[in-house]
PDB file of C-alpha atoms in Angstrom:
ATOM      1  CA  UNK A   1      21.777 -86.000  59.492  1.00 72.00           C
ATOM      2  CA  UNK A   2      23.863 -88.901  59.168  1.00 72.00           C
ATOM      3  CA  UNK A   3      27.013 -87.021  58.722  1.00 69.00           C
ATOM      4  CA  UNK A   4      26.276 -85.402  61.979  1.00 69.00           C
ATOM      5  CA  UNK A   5      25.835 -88.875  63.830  1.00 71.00           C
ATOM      6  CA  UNK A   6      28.735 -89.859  61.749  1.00 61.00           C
ATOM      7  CA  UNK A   7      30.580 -87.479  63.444  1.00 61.00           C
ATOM      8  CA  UNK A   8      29.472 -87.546  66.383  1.00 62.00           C
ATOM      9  CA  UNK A   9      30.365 -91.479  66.937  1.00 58.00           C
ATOM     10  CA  UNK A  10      33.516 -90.224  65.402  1.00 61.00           C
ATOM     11  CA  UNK A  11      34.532 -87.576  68.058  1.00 53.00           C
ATOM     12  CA  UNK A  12      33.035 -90.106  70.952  1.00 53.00           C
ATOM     13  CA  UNK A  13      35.561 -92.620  69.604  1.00 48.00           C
ATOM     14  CA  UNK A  14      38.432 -90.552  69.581  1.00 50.00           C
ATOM     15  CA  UNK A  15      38.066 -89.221  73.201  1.00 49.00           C
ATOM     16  CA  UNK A  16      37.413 -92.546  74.796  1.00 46.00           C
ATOM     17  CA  UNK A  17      40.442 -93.208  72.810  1.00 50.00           C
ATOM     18  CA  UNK A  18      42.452 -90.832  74.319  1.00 49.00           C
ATOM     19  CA  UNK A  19      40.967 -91.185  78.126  1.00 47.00           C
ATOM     20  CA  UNK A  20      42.096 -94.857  77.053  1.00 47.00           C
ATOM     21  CA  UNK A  21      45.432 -94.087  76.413  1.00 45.00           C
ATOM     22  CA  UNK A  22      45.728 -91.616  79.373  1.00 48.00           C
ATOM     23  CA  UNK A  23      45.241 -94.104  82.226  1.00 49.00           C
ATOM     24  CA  UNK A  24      47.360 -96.965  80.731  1.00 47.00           C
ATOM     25  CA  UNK A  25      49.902 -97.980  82.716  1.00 48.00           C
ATOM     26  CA  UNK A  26      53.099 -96.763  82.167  1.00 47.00           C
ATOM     27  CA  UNK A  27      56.619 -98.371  83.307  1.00 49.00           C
ATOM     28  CA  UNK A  28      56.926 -98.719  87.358  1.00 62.00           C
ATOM     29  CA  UNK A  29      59.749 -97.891  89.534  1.00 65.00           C
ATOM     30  CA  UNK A  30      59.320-101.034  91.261  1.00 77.00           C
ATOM     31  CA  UNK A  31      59.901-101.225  95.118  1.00 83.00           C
ATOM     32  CA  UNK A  32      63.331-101.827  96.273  1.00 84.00           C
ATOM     33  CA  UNK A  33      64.932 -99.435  93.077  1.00 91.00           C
ATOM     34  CA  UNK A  34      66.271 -96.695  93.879  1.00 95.00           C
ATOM     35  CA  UNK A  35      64.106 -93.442  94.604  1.00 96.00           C
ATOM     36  CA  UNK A  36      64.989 -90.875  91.859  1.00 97.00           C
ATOM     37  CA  UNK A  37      67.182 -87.845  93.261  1.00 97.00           C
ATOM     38  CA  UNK A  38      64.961 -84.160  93.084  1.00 97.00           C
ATOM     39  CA  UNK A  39      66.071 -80.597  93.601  1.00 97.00           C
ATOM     40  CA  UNK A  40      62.302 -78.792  94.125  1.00 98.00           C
ATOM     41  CA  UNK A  41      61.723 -75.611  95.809  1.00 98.00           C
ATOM     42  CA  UNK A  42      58.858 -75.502  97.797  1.00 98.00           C
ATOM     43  CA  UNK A  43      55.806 -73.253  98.768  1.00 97.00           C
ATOM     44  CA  UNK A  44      58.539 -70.623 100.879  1.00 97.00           C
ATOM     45  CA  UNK A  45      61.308 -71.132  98.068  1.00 96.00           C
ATOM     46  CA  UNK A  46      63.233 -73.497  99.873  1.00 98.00           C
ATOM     47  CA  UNK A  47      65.051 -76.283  98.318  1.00 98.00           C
ATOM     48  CA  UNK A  48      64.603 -79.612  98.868  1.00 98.00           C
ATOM     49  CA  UNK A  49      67.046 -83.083  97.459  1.00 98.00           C
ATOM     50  CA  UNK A  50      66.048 -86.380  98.740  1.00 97.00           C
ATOM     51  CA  UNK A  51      69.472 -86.719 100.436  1.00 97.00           C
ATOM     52  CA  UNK A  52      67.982 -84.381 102.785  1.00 97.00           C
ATOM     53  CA  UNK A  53      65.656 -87.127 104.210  1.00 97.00           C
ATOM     54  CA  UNK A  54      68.209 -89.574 104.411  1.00 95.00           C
ATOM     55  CA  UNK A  55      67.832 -91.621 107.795  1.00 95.00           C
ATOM     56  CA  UNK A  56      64.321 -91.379 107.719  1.00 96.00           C
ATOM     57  CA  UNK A  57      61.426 -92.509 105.922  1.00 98.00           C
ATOM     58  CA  UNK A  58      59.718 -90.286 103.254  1.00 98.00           C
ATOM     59  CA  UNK A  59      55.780 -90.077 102.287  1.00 98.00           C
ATOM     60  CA  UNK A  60      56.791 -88.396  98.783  1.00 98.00           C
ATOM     61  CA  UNK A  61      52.971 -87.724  96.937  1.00 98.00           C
ATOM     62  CA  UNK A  62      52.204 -87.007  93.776  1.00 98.00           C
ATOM     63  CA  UNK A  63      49.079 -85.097  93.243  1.00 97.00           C
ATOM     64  CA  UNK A  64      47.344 -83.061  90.329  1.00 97.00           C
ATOM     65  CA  UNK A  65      46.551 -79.582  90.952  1.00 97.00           C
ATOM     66  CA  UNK A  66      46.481 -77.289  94.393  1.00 97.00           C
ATOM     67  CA  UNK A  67      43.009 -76.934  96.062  1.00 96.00           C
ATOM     68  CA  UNK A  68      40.740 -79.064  93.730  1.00 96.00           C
ATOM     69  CA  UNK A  69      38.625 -81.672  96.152  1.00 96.00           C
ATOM     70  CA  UNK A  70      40.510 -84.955  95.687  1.00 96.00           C
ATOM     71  CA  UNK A  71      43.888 -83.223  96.232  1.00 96.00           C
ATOM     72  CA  UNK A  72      42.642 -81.075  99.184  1.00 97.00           C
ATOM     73  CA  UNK A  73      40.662 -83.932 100.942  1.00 97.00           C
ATOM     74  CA  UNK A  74      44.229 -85.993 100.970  1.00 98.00           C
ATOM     75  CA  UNK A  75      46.685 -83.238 101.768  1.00 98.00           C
ATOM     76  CA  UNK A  76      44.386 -81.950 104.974  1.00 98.00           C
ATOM     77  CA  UNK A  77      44.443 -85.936 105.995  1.00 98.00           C
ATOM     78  CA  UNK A  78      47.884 -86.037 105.628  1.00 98.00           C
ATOM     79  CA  UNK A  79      47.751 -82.447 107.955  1.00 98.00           C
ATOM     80  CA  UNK A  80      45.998 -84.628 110.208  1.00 98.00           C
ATOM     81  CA  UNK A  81      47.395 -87.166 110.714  1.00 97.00           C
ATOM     82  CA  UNK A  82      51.444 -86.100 110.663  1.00 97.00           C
ATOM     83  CA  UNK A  83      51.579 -86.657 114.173  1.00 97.00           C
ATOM     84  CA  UNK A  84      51.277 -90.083 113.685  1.00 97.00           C
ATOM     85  CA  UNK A  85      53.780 -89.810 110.575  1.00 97.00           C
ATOM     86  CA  UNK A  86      56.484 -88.560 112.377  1.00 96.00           C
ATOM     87  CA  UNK A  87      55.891 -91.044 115.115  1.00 96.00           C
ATOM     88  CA  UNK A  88      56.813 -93.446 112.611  1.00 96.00           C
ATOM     89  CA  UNK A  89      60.000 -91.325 111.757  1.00 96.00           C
ATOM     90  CA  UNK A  90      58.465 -90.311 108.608  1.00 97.00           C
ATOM     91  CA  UNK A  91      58.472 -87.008 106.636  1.00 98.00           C
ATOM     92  CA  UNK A  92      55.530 -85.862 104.429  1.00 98.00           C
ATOM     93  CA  UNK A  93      56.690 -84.510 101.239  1.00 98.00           C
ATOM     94  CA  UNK A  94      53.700 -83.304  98.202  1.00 98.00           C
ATOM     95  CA  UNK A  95      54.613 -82.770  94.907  1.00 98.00           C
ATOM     96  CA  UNK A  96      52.629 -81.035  91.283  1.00 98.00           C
ATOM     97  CA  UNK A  97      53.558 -79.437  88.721  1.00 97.00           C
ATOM     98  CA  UNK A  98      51.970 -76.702  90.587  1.00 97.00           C
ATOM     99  CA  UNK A  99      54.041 -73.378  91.302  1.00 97.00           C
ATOM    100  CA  UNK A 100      54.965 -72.104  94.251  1.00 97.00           C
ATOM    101  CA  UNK A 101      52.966 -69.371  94.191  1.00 97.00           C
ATOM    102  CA  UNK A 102      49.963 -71.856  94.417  1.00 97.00           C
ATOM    103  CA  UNK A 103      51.604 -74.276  96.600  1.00 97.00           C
ATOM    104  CA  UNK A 104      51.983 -71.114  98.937  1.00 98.00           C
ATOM    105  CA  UNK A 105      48.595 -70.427  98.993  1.00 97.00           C
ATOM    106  CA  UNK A 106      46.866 -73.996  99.328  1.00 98.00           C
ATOM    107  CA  UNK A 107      49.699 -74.804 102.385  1.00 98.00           C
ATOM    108  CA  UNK A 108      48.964 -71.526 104.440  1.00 98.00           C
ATOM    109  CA  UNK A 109      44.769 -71.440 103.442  1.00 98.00           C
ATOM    110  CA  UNK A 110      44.168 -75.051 105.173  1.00 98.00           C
ATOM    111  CA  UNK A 111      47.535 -74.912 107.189  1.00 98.00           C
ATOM    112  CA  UNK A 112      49.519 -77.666 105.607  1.00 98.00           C
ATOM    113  CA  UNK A 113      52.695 -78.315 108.040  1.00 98.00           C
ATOM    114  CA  UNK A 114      54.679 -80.109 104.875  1.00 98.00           C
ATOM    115  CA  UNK A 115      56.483 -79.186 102.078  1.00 98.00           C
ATOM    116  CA  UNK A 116      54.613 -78.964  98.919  1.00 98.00           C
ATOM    117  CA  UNK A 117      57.400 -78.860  96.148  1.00 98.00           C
ATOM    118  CA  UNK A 118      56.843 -77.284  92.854  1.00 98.00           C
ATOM    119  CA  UNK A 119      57.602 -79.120  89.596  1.00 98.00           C
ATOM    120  CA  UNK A 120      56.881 -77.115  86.669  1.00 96.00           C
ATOM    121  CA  UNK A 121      58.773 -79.421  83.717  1.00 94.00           C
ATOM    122  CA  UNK A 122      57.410 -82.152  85.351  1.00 96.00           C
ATOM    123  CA  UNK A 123      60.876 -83.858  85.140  1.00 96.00           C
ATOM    124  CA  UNK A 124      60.587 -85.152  89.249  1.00 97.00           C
ATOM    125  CA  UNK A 125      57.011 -86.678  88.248  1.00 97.00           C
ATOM    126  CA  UNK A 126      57.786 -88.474  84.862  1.00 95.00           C
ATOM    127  CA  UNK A 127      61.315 -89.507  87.059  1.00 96.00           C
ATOM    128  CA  UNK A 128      58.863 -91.493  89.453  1.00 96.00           C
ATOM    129  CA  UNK A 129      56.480 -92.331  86.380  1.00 95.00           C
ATOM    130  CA  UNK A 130      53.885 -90.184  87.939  1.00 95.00           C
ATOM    131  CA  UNK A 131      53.499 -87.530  85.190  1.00 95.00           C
ATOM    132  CA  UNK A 132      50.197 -87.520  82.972  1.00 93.00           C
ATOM    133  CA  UNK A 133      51.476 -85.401  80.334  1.00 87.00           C
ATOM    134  CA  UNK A 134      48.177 -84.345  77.562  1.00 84.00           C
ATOM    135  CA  UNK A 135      50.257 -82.433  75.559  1.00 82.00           C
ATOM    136  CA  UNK A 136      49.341 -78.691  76.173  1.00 84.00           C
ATOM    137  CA  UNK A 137      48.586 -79.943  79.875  1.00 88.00           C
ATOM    138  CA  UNK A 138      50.882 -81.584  82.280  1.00 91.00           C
ATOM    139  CA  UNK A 139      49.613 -83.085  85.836  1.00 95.00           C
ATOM    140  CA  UNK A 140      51.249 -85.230  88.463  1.00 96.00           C
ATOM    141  CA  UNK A 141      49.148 -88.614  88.406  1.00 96.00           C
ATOM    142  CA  UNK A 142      48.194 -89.278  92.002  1.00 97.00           C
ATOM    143  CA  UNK A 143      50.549 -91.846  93.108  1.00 97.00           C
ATOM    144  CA  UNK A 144      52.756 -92.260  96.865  1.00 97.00           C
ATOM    145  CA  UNK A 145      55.854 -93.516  97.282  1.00 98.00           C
ATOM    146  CA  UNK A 146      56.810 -94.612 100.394  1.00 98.00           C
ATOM    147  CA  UNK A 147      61.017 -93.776 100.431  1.00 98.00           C
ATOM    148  CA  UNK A 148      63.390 -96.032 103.125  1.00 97.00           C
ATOM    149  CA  UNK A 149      65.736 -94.361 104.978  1.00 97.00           C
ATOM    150  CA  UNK A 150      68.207 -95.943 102.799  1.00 96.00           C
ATOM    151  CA  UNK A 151      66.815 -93.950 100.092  1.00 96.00           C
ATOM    152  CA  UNK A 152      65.025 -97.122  97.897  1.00 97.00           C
ATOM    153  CA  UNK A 153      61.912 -97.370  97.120  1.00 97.00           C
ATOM    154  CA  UNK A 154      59.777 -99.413 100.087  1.00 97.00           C
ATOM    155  CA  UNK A 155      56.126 -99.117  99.147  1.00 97.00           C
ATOM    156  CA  UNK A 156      54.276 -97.631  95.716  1.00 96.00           C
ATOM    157  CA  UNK A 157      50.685 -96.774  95.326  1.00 96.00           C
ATOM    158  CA  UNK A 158      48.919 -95.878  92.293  1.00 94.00           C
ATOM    159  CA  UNK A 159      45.571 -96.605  93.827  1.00 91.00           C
ATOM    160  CA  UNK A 160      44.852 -93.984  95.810  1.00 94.00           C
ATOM    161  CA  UNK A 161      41.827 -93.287  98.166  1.00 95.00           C
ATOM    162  CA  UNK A 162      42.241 -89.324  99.231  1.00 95.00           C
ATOM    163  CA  UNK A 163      39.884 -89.744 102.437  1.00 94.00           C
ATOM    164  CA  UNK A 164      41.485 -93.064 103.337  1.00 95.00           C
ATOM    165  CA  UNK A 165      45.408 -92.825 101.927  1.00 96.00           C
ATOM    166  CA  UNK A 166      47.087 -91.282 104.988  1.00 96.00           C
ATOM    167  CA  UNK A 167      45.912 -94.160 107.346  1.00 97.00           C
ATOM    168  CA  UNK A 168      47.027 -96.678 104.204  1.00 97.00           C
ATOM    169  CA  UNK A 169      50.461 -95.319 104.572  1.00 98.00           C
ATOM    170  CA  UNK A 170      50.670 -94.966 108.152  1.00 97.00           C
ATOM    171  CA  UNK A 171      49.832 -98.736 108.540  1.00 97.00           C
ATOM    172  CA  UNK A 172      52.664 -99.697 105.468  1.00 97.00           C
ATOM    173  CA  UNK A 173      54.871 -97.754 107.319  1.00 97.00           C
ATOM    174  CA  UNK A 174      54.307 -99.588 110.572  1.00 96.00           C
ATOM    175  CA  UNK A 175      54.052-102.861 108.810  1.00 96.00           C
ATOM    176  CA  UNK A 176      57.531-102.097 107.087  1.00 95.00           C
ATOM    177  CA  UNK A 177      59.622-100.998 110.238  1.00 92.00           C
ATOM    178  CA  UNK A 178      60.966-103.578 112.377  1.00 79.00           C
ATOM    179  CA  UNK A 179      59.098-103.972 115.649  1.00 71.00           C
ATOM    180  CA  UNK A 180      61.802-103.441 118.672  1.00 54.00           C
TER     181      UNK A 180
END
């Protein structure tokens, strides 16, 4: 009986250990770096570089997997509000390690009018410090970066709200741009 509460405590320890060690922060590509170049395709095959938003701001998000709740709630706010994005002169860009194949079918089954790029190696995601890597299992943490037209780094969250986020960026993007 002991031995079993033994190692129980044991196996309690070690995972809160590891959860621990999972949401430590890592090093930050602080705002005002440069954003890290890409080369994704996304849910149509289509490659995207970040020199192909140059000019323009970029909403680049990280998120973990394709139609779980979290990720869904913030892509189909995103959807909702890119009107207001683009009034700000900003494109909406998600990325997972998701493939395309999935990206495909989360865009088109709640109409998502952005590119959702696939990262399988998760090189793009550990490049922004945005890759929880477990081992056997790889996920894009769920972090924003808000990308200047210039192509540095203007805003980072690693905070994120999925019901509220879209309206958080939105308002960093208006407090960033000069007023004319």
């Amino acid at each position: 009986m002991t031995k079993m509460i033994l190692g129980g405590l044991t196996a309690l320890l070690l995972l809160a250990s590891a959860l621990l060690w999972m949401l430590r922060p890592g090093s930050q590509r602080v705002e005002g770096s440069a954003a890290p170049d890409f080369n994704l395709q996304d849910q149509n095959g289509k490659a995207h570089r970040l020199s192909d938003y140059a000019g323009r701001w970029l909403v680049l998000y990280f998120y973990p997997k394709d139609d779980t709740p979290g990720c869904t709630r913030e892509a189909c706010r995103f959807r909702d509000d890119i009107g207001v994005l683009g009034d700000l002169n900003a494109a909406v860009v998600g990325v997972s390690v998701d493939d395309a194949r999935s990206h495909a079918g989360f865009a088109r089954k709640y109409q998502l009018p952005f590119p959702l790029l696939s990262d399988p190696d998760g090189h793009t995601a550990a490049a922004y410090d945005s890759l929880l890597n477990l081992g056997l299992v790889r996920i894009a943490r769920r972090h924003t970066f808000i990308i200047a037209p210039d192509g540095r780094i203007a805003a980072r969250f690693d905070k994120v709200d999925p019901a509220r986020h879209a309206e958080e960026v939105a308002n960093t993007l208006r407090a960033l741009q000069p007023t004319s």
